[in-house]
Amino acid sequence: MEPQVTVNRTNVVTDIYTCYGIDNISYDLTSTGNPFVICVLLYMFLLLLSVITICGNLLVIIAIIYFKQLHTPTNYLILSLSAADLLVGLIVFPFDMTFTFSSCMYHENFFCKVRGSFDVSLSTCSVLNLCCISIDRYYAVCQPLTYKIKINHHAIVIMIKLSWGVSVLIGIGVMIIGKCEENCAINILITNTIAPILSFYLPVIIMLCIYLKIFFVAQTQVRSIQNTTSRSSESRGTVSKMERKATKTLATVLGVFLLCWTPFFLYLTFMPGG
């Protein structure tokens, strides 16, 4: 039998599962499972994910700040990425635990819009920082002679400011556009299509193109090294291993990235009603 949800705004029911704690609404859940157990498992999963995210990114931030030898342009981008992910663990996950499994499932209020704004802003910031890191790696691998000239501290500061500035603007825009009473077609178009394109799909296309270019250049460099070394079977085997390792590393980085972010932005794009 399909789970049924009955809403009655005239009665106040106090015996409600924890993650459905909404005043002045009663829910009649008919299911073979136990909603309370599901709620507890979801809270535990988000709590564990939050702790891992906070601890991992905090270690990265402390290491980069403390060790002076890590004060490089590339590591500053990694520092910015870790700061964005740290805020995801500190803000987004607790907000999701507080609102997503309670009132935001049934109606939206100001805090639900703030939660959504933080979700979009910080996830966009992570994606844009990763895009900046790919640009940094492109110049390091494909144009090493001009790398230090083009990717200096000034350029890194501009990249970081743009990543955070664009992310904040998109998050605020999503929250403002979300306030819609009637004729919301344009608002839904912007929230569900334009915002995900700017926040995720366009940066992903840029990153894919850049990393494919890096991969092809790296392959060319490996073949060049192979041609300048001896033709022994040992050297050919070493080069072959290098090529396989580069391929696996690139596939792993892009695969994990797409696996983590694609479901969220697909949901943001195709969720009913915006």
PDB file of C-alpha atoms in Angstrom:
ATOM      1  CA  MET A   1       0.000   0.000   0.000  1.00  0.00           C
ATOM      2  CA  GLU A   2       1.266   3.482  -0.866  1.00  0.00           C
ATOM      3  CA  PRO A   3       2.179   5.712   2.140  1.00  0.00           C
ATOM      4  CA  GLN A   4      -0.615   8.206   2.743  1.00  0.00           C
ATOM      5  CA  VAL A   5      -0.222  11.677   4.204  1.00  0.00           C
ATOM      6  CA  THR A   6      -3.321  13.379   5.562  1.00  0.00           C
ATOM      7  CA  VAL A   7      -3.088  17.056   6.435  1.00  0.00           C
ATOM      8  CA  ASN A   8      -5.514  18.600   8.913  1.00  0.00           C
ATOM      9  CA  ARG A   9      -4.832  22.208   9.827  1.00  0.00           C
ATOM     10  CA  THR A  10      -7.719  22.462  12.292  1.00  0.00           C
ATOM     11  CA  ASN A  11      -6.295  20.055  14.853  1.00  0.00           C
ATOM     12  CA  VAL A  12      -3.115  20.118  16.893  1.00  0.00           C
ATOM     13  CA  VAL A  13      -1.460  16.734  17.291  1.00  0.00           C
ATOM     14  CA  THR A  14       1.308  16.370  19.820  1.00  0.00           C
ATOM     15  CA  ASP A  15       2.164  12.737  19.108  1.00  0.00           C
ATOM     16  CA  ILE A  16       4.284  13.376  15.998  1.00  0.00           C
ATOM     17  CA  TYR A  17       7.584  11.863  14.984  1.00  0.00           C
ATOM     18  CA  THR A  18      10.621  14.023  15.718  1.00  0.00           C
ATOM     19  CA  CYS A  19      11.438  15.104  12.179  1.00  0.00           C
ATOM     20  CA  TYR A  20       7.812  16.022  11.462  1.00  0.00           C
ATOM     21  CA  GLY A  21       7.529  18.471  14.343  1.00  0.00           C
ATOM     22  CA  ILE A  22       5.201  21.095  12.916  1.00  0.00           C
ATOM     23  CA  ASP A  23       2.622  22.990  14.907  1.00  0.00           C
ATOM     24  CA  ASN A  24      -1.042  23.083  13.929  1.00  0.00           C
ATOM     25  CA  ILE A  25      -0.670  20.238  11.439  1.00  0.00           C
ATOM     26  CA  SER A  26      -1.433  16.562  11.884  1.00  0.00           C
ATOM     27  CA  TYR A  27      -0.043  13.788   9.708  1.00  0.00           C
ATOM     28  CA  ASP A  28      -1.501  10.291   9.417  1.00  0.00           C
ATOM     29  CA  LEU A  29       1.368   8.146   8.138  1.00  0.00           C
ATOM     30  CA  THR A  30       0.418   4.628   7.066  1.00  0.00           C
ATOM     31  CA  SER A  31       3.477   2.572   6.179  1.00  0.00           C
ATOM     32  CA  THR A  32       5.023  -0.812   6.799  1.00  0.00           C
ATOM     33  CA  GLY A  33       8.228   0.801   8.052  1.00  0.00           C
ATOM     34  CA  ASN A  34       8.955   2.993  11.037  1.00  0.00           C
ATOM     35  CA  PRO A  35       9.336   6.703  10.130  1.00  0.00           C
ATOM     36  CA  PHE A  36      11.008   7.454  13.457  1.00  0.00           C
ATOM     37  CA  VAL A  37      13.830   4.985  12.742  1.00  0.00           C
ATOM     38  CA  ILE A  38      14.318   6.497   9.280  1.00  0.00           C
ATOM     39  CA  CYS A  39      14.494   9.987  10.803  1.00  0.00           C
ATOM     40  CA  VAL A  40      17.067   8.918  13.382  1.00  0.00           C
ATOM     41  CA  LEU A  41      19.197   7.231  10.711  1.00  0.00           C
ATOM     42  CA  LEU A  42      19.074  10.343   8.538  1.00  0.00           C
ATOM     43  CA  TYR A  43      20.088  12.554  11.468  1.00  0.00           C
ATOM     44  CA  MET A  44      22.944  10.205  12.389  1.00  0.00           C
ATOM     45  CA  PHE A  45      24.178  10.095   8.798  1.00  0.00           C
ATOM     46  CA  LEU A  46      24.146  13.896   8.465  1.00  0.00           C
ATOM     47  CA  LEU A  47      25.822  14.283  11.863  1.00  0.00           C
ATOM     48  CA  LEU A  48      28.602  11.848  10.910  1.00  0.00           C
ATOM     49  CA  LEU A  49      29.034  13.516   7.534  1.00  0.00           C
ATOM     50  CA  SER A  50      29.187  16.920   9.210  1.00  0.00           C
ATOM     51  CA  VAL A  51      31.873  15.816  11.693  1.00  0.00           C
ATOM     52  CA  ILE A  52      34.006  14.227   8.947  1.00  0.00           C
ATOM     53  CA  THR A  53      33.659  17.315   6.739  1.00  0.00           C
ATOM     54  CA  ILE A  54      34.562  19.715   9.549  1.00  0.00           C
ATOM     55  CA  CYS A  55      37.550  17.721  10.826  1.00  0.00           C
ATOM     56  CA  GLY A  56      38.996  16.975   7.395  1.00  0.00           C
ATOM     57  CA  ASN A  57      38.805  20.524   6.074  1.00  0.00           C
ATOM     58  CA  LEU A  58      39.946  21.999   9.391  1.00  0.00           C
ATOM     59  CA  LEU A  59      43.122  19.906   9.197  1.00  0.00           C
ATOM     60  CA  VAL A  60      43.779  21.156   5.659  1.00  0.00           C
ATOM     61  CA  ILE A  61      43.239  24.794   6.686  1.00  0.00           C
ATOM     62  CA  ILE A  62      45.492  24.513   9.753  1.00  0.00           C
ATOM     63  CA  ALA A  63      48.250  22.791   7.747  1.00  0.00           C
ATOM     64  CA  ILE A  64      48.273  25.434   4.997  1.00  0.00           C
ATOM     65  CA  ILE A  65      48.211  28.329   7.472  1.00  0.00           C
ATOM     66  CA  TYR A  66      50.808  26.864   9.857  1.00  0.00           C
ATOM     67  CA  PHE A  67      53.462  25.592   7.404  1.00  0.00           C
ATOM     68  CA  LYS A  68      55.058  28.458   5.481  1.00  0.00           C
ATOM     69  CA  GLN A  69      56.324  26.142   2.743  1.00  0.00           C
ATOM     70  CA  LEU A  70      52.674  25.525   1.847  1.00  0.00           C
ATOM     71  CA  HIS A  71      52.047  29.231   1.193  1.00  0.00           C
ATOM     72  CA  THR A  72      51.804  28.838  -2.592  1.00  0.00           C
ATOM     73  CA  PRO A  73      49.179  30.119  -5.064  1.00  0.00           C
ATOM     74  CA  THR A  74      47.786  26.627  -5.616  1.00  0.00           C
ATOM     75  CA  ASN A  75      47.460  25.961  -1.887  1.00  0.00           C
ATOM     76  CA  TYR A  76      45.643  29.272  -1.387  1.00  0.00           C
ATOM     77  CA  LEU A  77      42.994  28.000  -3.789  1.00  0.00           C
ATOM     78  CA  ILE A  78      42.858  24.745  -1.838  1.00  0.00           C
ATOM     79  CA  LEU A  79      42.520  26.821   1.345  1.00  0.00           C
ATOM     80  CA  SER A  80      39.553  28.677  -0.140  1.00  0.00           C
ATOM     81  CA  LEU A  81      37.984  25.364  -1.207  1.00  0.00           C
ATOM     82  CA  SER A  82      38.485  23.904   2.279  1.00  0.00           C
ATOM     83  CA  ALA A  83      36.916  27.002   3.862  1.00  0.00           C
ATOM     84  CA  ALA A  84      33.817  26.602   1.672  1.00  0.00           C
ATOM     85  CA  ASP A  85      33.547  22.895   2.499  1.00  0.00           C
ATOM     86  CA  LEU A  86      34.107  23.641   6.192  1.00  0.00           C
ATOM     87  CA  LEU A  87      31.133  26.018   6.139  1.00  0.00           C
ATOM     88  CA  VAL A  88      29.096  23.277   4.474  1.00  0.00           C
ATOM     89  CA  GLY A  89      29.791  21.065   7.494  1.00  0.00           C
ATOM     90  CA  LEU A  90      29.181  23.861  10.013  1.00  0.00           C
ATOM     91  CA  ILE A  91      26.099  25.473   8.459  1.00  0.00           C
ATOM     92  CA  VAL A  92      24.477  23.473   5.669  1.00  0.00           C
ATOM     93  CA  PHE A  93      24.320  20.077   7.387  1.00  0.00           C
ATOM     94  CA  PRO A  94      22.897  21.460  10.684  1.00  0.00           C
ATOM     95  CA  PHE A  95      20.346  23.494   8.700  1.00  0.00           C
ATOM     96  CA  ASP A  96      19.374  20.388   6.770  1.00  0.00           C
ATOM     97  CA  MET A  97      18.960  18.443  10.018  1.00  0.00           C
ATOM     98  CA  THR A  98      16.846  21.219  11.530  1.00  0.00           C
ATOM     99  CA  PHE A  99      14.568  22.133   8.642  1.00  0.00           C
ATOM    100  CA  THR A 100      14.731  19.683   5.741  1.00  0.00           C
ATOM    101  CA  PHE A 101      13.235  16.781   7.697  1.00  0.00           C
ATOM    102  CA  SER A 102      10.668  18.966   9.429  1.00  0.00           C
ATOM    103  CA  SER A 103       8.749  22.028   8.272  1.00  0.00           C
ATOM    104  CA  CYS A 104      10.526  22.521   4.933  1.00  0.00           C
ATOM    105  CA  MET A 105       9.104  19.241   3.705  1.00  0.00           C
ATOM    106  CA  TYR A 106       5.589  20.681   3.802  1.00  0.00           C
ATOM    107  CA  HIS A 107       5.813  24.454   3.584  1.00  0.00           C
ATOM    108  CA  GLU A 108       8.546  27.060   3.135  1.00  0.00           C
ATOM    109  CA  ASN A 109       9.299  29.890   5.527  1.00  0.00           C
ATOM    110  CA  PHE A 110      12.152  32.375   5.865  1.00  0.00           C
ATOM    111  CA  PHE A 111      14.538  29.886   7.451  1.00  0.00           C
ATOM    112  CA  CYS A 112      13.862  27.368   4.687  1.00  0.00           C
ATOM    113  CA  LYS A 113      14.807  29.989   2.090  1.00  0.00           C
ATOM    114  CA  VAL A 114      17.962  30.861   4.057  1.00  0.00           C
ATOM    115  CA  ARG A 115      18.869  27.167   4.193  1.00  0.00           C
ATOM    116  CA  GLY A 116      18.402  26.861   0.439  1.00  0.00           C
ATOM    117  CA  SER A 117      20.466  29.992  -0.124  1.00  0.00           C
ATOM    118  CA  PHE A 118      23.375  28.596   1.937  1.00  0.00           C
ATOM    119  CA  ASP A 119      23.087  25.272   0.092  1.00  0.00           C
ATOM    120  CA  VAL A 120      23.385  26.934  -3.307  1.00  0.00           C
ATOM    121  CA  SER A 121      26.006  29.528  -2.279  1.00  0.00           C
ATOM    122  CA  LEU A 122      28.465  27.149  -0.607  1.00  0.00           C
ATOM    123  CA  SER A 123      28.083  24.365  -3.169  1.00  0.00           C
ATOM    124  CA  THR A 124      28.592  26.916  -5.951  1.00  0.00           C
ATOM    125  CA  CYS A 125      31.664  28.258  -4.148  1.00  0.00           C
ATOM    126  CA  SER A 126      33.150  24.753  -3.949  1.00  0.00           C
ATOM    127  CA  VAL A 127      32.534  24.162  -7.647  1.00  0.00           C
ATOM    128  CA  LEU A 128      34.022  27.526  -8.673  1.00  0.00           C
ATOM    129  CA  ASN A 129      37.084  26.965  -6.474  1.00  0.00           C
ATOM    130  CA  LEU A 130      37.592  23.588  -8.143  1.00  0.00           C
ATOM    131  CA  CYS A 131      37.281  25.313 -11.503  1.00  0.00           C
ATOM    132  CA  CYS A 132      39.965  27.824 -10.467  1.00  0.00           C
ATOM    133  CA  ILE A 133      42.223  24.962  -9.347  1.00  0.00           C
ATOM    134  CA  SER A 134      41.819  23.338 -12.773  1.00  0.00           C
ATOM    135  CA  ILE A 135      42.870  26.616 -14.419  1.00  0.00           C
ATOM    136  CA  ASP A 136      45.898  26.751 -12.122  1.00  0.00           C
ATOM    137  CA  ARG A 137      46.825  23.162 -13.064  1.00  0.00           C
ATOM    138  CA  TYR A 138      46.376  23.965 -16.758  1.00  0.00           C
ATOM    139  CA  TYR A 139      49.005  26.711 -16.674  1.00  0.00           C
ATOM    140  CA  ALA A 140      51.302  24.572 -14.481  1.00  0.00           C
ATOM    141  CA  VAL A 141      51.246  21.620 -16.901  1.00  0.00           C
ATOM    142  CA  CYS A 142      50.551  23.144 -20.307  1.00  0.00           C
ATOM    143  CA  GLN A 143      52.359  26.490 -19.982  1.00  0.00           C
ATOM    144  CA  PRO A 144      55.035  25.976 -17.308  1.00  0.00           C
ATOM    145  CA  LEU A 145      57.297  28.771 -18.597  1.00  0.00           C
ATOM    146  CA  THR A 146      54.636  31.445 -18.057  1.00  0.00           C
ATOM    147  CA  TYR A 147      53.025  29.831 -14.990  1.00  0.00           C
ATOM    148  CA  LYS A 148      54.654  32.043 -12.347  1.00  0.00           C
ATOM    149  CA  ILE A 149      53.921  35.181 -14.366  1.00  0.00           C
ATOM    150  CA  LYS A 150      50.216  34.497 -14.993  1.00  0.00           C
ATOM    151  CA  ILE A 151      49.337  32.618 -11.795  1.00  0.00           C
ATOM    152  CA  ASN A 152      50.698  34.941  -9.124  1.00  0.00           C
ATOM    153  CA  HIS A 153      49.271  35.990  -5.762  1.00  0.00           C
ATOM    154  CA  HIS A 154      47.312  38.853  -7.354  1.00  0.00           C
ATOM    155  CA  ALA A 155      45.635  36.503  -9.851  1.00  0.00           C
ATOM    156  CA  ILE A 156      44.828  34.013  -7.076  1.00  0.00           C
ATOM    157  CA  VAL A 157      43.206  36.734  -4.942  1.00  0.00           C
ATOM    158  CA  ILE A 158      41.041  37.750  -7.911  1.00  0.00           C
ATOM    159  CA  MET A 159      40.009  34.118  -8.493  1.00  0.00           C
ATOM    160  CA  ILE A 160      39.073  33.642  -4.839  1.00  0.00           C
ATOM    161  CA  LYS A 161      37.116  36.910  -4.677  1.00  0.00           C
ATOM    162  CA  LEU A 162      35.235  36.058  -7.869  1.00  0.00           C
ATOM    163  CA  SER A 163      34.418  32.546  -6.622  1.00  0.00           C
ATOM    164  CA  TRP A 164      32.974  33.787  -3.326  1.00  0.00           C
ATOM    165  CA  GLY A 165      31.354  36.898  -4.797  1.00  0.00           C
ATOM    166  CA  VAL A 166      29.541  35.061  -7.596  1.00  0.00           C
ATOM    167  CA  SER A 167      28.463  32.329  -5.165  1.00  0.00           C
ATOM    168  CA  VAL A 168      26.991  34.824  -2.685  1.00  0.00           C
ATOM    169  CA  LEU A 169      25.154  36.685  -5.453  1.00  0.00           C
ATOM    170  CA  ILE A 170      23.658  33.455  -6.830  1.00  0.00           C
ATOM    171  CA  GLY A 171      22.602  32.346  -3.336  1.00  0.00           C
ATOM    172  CA  ILE A 172      20.960  35.689  -2.549  1.00  0.00           C
ATOM    173  CA  GLY A 173      19.312  35.738  -5.978  1.00  0.00           C
ATOM    174  CA  VAL A 174      17.834  32.265  -5.442  1.00  0.00           C
ATOM    175  CA  MET A 175      16.448  33.327  -2.048  1.00  0.00           C
ATOM    176  CA  ILE A 176      14.927  36.558  -3.398  1.00  0.00           C
ATOM    177  CA  ILE A 177      13.485  34.951  -6.523  1.00  0.00           C
ATOM    178  CA  GLY A 178      12.005  32.194  -4.372  1.00  0.00           C
ATOM    179  CA  LYS A 179       9.550  34.756  -2.873  1.00  0.00           C
ATOM    180  CA  CYS A 180       6.806  34.372  -5.453  1.00  0.00           C
ATOM    181  CA  GLU A 181       3.060  34.659  -4.978  1.00  0.00           C
ATOM    182  CA  GLU A 182       1.711  34.205  -8.513  1.00  0.00           C
ATOM    183  CA  ASN A 183       2.929  33.909 -12.126  1.00  0.00           C
ATOM    184  CA  CYS A 184       6.179  32.242 -11.052  1.00  0.00           C
ATOM    185  CA  ALA A 185       7.216  30.813 -14.428  1.00  0.00           C
ATOM    186  CA  ILE A 186      10.155  33.226 -14.827  1.00  0.00           C
ATOM    187  CA  ASN A 187      11.249  32.681 -11.214  1.00  0.00           C
ATOM    188  CA  ILE A 188      11.191  28.907 -11.654  1.00  0.00           C
ATOM    189  CA  LEU A 189      13.117  29.224 -14.933  1.00  0.00           C
ATOM    190  CA  ILE A 190      15.838  31.272 -13.243  1.00  0.00           C
ATOM    191  CA  THR A 191      15.999  29.117 -10.100  1.00  0.00           C
ATOM    192  CA  ASN A 192      15.814  25.708 -11.792  1.00  0.00           C
ATOM    193  CA  THR A 193      17.692  26.394 -15.027  1.00  0.00           C
ATOM    194  CA  ILE A 194      19.848  29.509 -15.132  1.00  0.00           C
ATOM    195  CA  ALA A 195      21.221  29.219 -11.575  1.00  0.00           C
ATOM    196  CA  PRO A 196      22.313  25.539 -11.968  1.00  0.00           C
ATOM    197  CA  ILE A 197      23.896  26.349 -15.334  1.00  0.00           C
ATOM    198  CA  LEU A 198      25.986  29.155 -13.820  1.00  0.00           C
ATOM    199  CA  SER A 199      26.668  27.275 -10.577  1.00  0.00           C
ATOM    200  CA  PHE A 200      27.460  23.801 -11.867  1.00  0.00           C
ATOM    201  CA  TYR A 201      26.990  22.805 -15.492  1.00  0.00           C
ATOM    202  CA  LEU A 202      29.118  25.562 -17.053  1.00  0.00           C
ATOM    203  CA  PRO A 203      32.015  25.145 -14.548  1.00  0.00           C
ATOM    204  CA  VAL A 204      31.854  21.360 -15.061  1.00  0.00           C
ATOM    205  CA  ILE A 205      32.134  21.744 -18.845  1.00  0.00           C
ATOM    206  CA  ILE A 206      35.093  24.117 -18.360  1.00  0.00           C
ATOM    207  CA  MET A 207      36.792  21.675 -15.976  1.00  0.00           C
ATOM    208  CA  LEU A 208      36.235  18.707 -18.280  1.00  0.00           C
ATOM    209  CA  CYS A 209      37.744  20.590 -21.208  1.00  0.00           C
ATOM    210  CA  ILE A 210      40.717  21.774 -19.134  1.00  0.00           C
ATOM    211  CA  TYR A 211      41.481  18.366 -17.621  1.00  0.00           C
ATOM    212  CA  LEU A 212      41.172  16.665 -21.016  1.00  0.00           C
ATOM    213  CA  LYS A 213      43.628  19.206 -22.398  1.00  0.00           C
ATOM    214  CA  ILE A 214      45.967  18.547 -19.447  1.00  0.00           C
ATOM    215  CA  PHE A 215      45.676  14.810 -20.013  1.00  0.00           C
ATOM    216  CA  PHE A 216      46.553  15.058 -23.711  1.00  0.00           C
ATOM    217  CA  VAL A 217      49.484  17.389 -22.997  1.00  0.00           C
ATOM    218  CA  ALA A 218      50.720  15.034 -20.279  1.00  0.00           C
ATOM    219  CA  GLN A 219      50.531  12.112 -22.706  1.00  0.00           C
ATOM    220  CA  THR A 220      52.520  14.100 -25.254  1.00  0.00           C
ATOM    221  CA  GLN A 221      55.157  14.900 -22.642  1.00  0.00           C
ATOM    222  CA  VAL A 222      55.390  11.235 -21.628  1.00  0.00           C
ATOM    223  CA  ARG A 223      55.882  10.177 -25.264  1.00  0.00           C
ATOM    224  CA  SER A 224      58.532  12.856 -25.665  1.00  0.00           C
ATOM    225  CA  ILE A 225      60.378  11.501 -22.629  1.00  0.00           C
ATOM    226  CA  GLN A 226      60.039   8.013 -24.044  1.00  0.00           C
ATOM    227  CA  ASN A 227      61.598   9.089 -27.346  1.00  0.00           C
ATOM    228  CA  THR A 228      64.585  10.690 -25.618  1.00  0.00           C
ATOM    229  CA  THR A 229      65.308   7.693 -23.380  1.00  0.00           C
ATOM    230  CA  SER A 230      66.539   4.265 -24.281  1.00  0.00           C
ATOM    231  CA  ARG A 231      64.237   1.869 -26.103  1.00  0.00           C
ATOM    232  CA  SER A 232      64.589  -0.800 -23.470  1.00  0.00           C
ATOM    233  CA  SER A 233      61.509  -2.757 -22.386  1.00  0.00           C
ATOM    234  CA  GLU A 234      61.994  -1.460 -18.839  1.00  0.00           C
ATOM    235  CA  SER A 235      61.687   2.194 -19.885  1.00  0.00           C
ATOM    236  CA  ARG A 236      58.641   1.444 -22.047  1.00  0.00           C
ATOM    237  CA  GLY A 237      57.036  -0.369 -19.125  1.00  0.00           C
ATOM    238  CA  THR A 238      57.719   2.609 -16.825  1.00  0.00           C
ATOM    239  CA  VAL A 239      56.164   5.058 -19.297  1.00  0.00           C
ATOM    240  CA  SER A 240      53.147   2.786 -19.746  1.00  0.00           C
ATOM    241  CA  LYS A 241      52.643   2.711 -15.976  1.00  0.00           C
ATOM    242  CA  MET A 242      52.882   6.516 -15.863  1.00  0.00           C
ATOM    243  CA  GLU A 243      50.206   6.820 -18.534  1.00  0.00           C
ATOM    244  CA  ARG A 244      47.880   4.408 -16.742  1.00  0.00           C
ATOM    245  CA  LYS A 245      48.427   6.197 -13.429  1.00  0.00           C
ATOM    246  CA  ALA A 246      47.671   9.599 -14.985  1.00  0.00           C
ATOM    247  CA  THR A 247      44.514   8.200 -16.578  1.00  0.00           C
ATOM    248  CA  LYS A 248      43.303   6.640 -13.316  1.00  0.00           C
ATOM    249  CA  THR A 249      44.042   9.804 -11.317  1.00  0.00           C
ATOM    250  CA  LEU A 250      42.153  12.013 -13.774  1.00  0.00           C
ATOM    251  CA  ALA A 251      39.204   9.612 -13.956  1.00  0.00           C
ATOM    252  CA  THR A 252      39.063   9.349 -10.148  1.00  0.00           C
ATOM    253  CA  VAL A 253      39.119  13.122  -9.574  1.00  0.00           C
ATOM    254  CA  LEU A 254      36.424  13.861 -12.136  1.00  0.00           C
ATOM    255  CA  GLY A 255      34.376  10.797 -11.177  1.00  0.00           C
ATOM    256  CA  VAL A 256      34.253  11.653  -7.460  1.00  0.00           C
ATOM    257  CA  PHE A 257      33.481  15.284  -8.219  1.00  0.00           C
ATOM    258  CA  LEU A 258      30.580  14.437 -10.541  1.00  0.00           C
ATOM    259  CA  LEU A 259      29.296  11.727  -8.190  1.00  0.00           C
ATOM    260  CA  CYS A 260      29.131  14.179  -5.275  1.00  0.00           C
ATOM    261  CA  TRP A 261      27.579  17.188  -6.979  1.00  0.00           C
ATOM    262  CA  THR A 262      25.531  15.929  -9.935  1.00  0.00           C
ATOM    263  CA  PRO A 263      22.583  14.517  -7.884  1.00  0.00           C
ATOM    264  CA  PHE A 264      22.120  17.802  -5.986  1.00  0.00           C
ATOM    265  CA  PHE A 265      22.055  19.980  -9.110  1.00  0.00           C
ATOM    266  CA  LEU A 266      19.894  17.516 -11.031  1.00  0.00           C
ATOM    267  CA  TYR A 267      17.403  17.687  -8.170  1.00  0.00           C
ATOM    268  CA  LEU A 268      17.624  21.492  -8.172  1.00  0.00           C
ATOM    269  CA  THR A 269      16.975  21.529 -11.928  1.00  0.00           C
ATOM    270  CA  PHE A 270      14.133  19.012 -12.181  1.00  0.00           C
ATOM    271  CA  MET A 271      12.399  19.225  -8.781  1.00  0.00           C
ATOM    272  CA  PRO A 272       8.676  19.908  -9.174  1.00  0.00           C
ATOM    273  CA  GLY A 273       7.478  23.425  -8.693  1.00  0.00           C
ATOM    274  CA  GLY A 274      10.947  24.956  -8.335  1.00  0.00           C
TER     275      GLY A 274
END
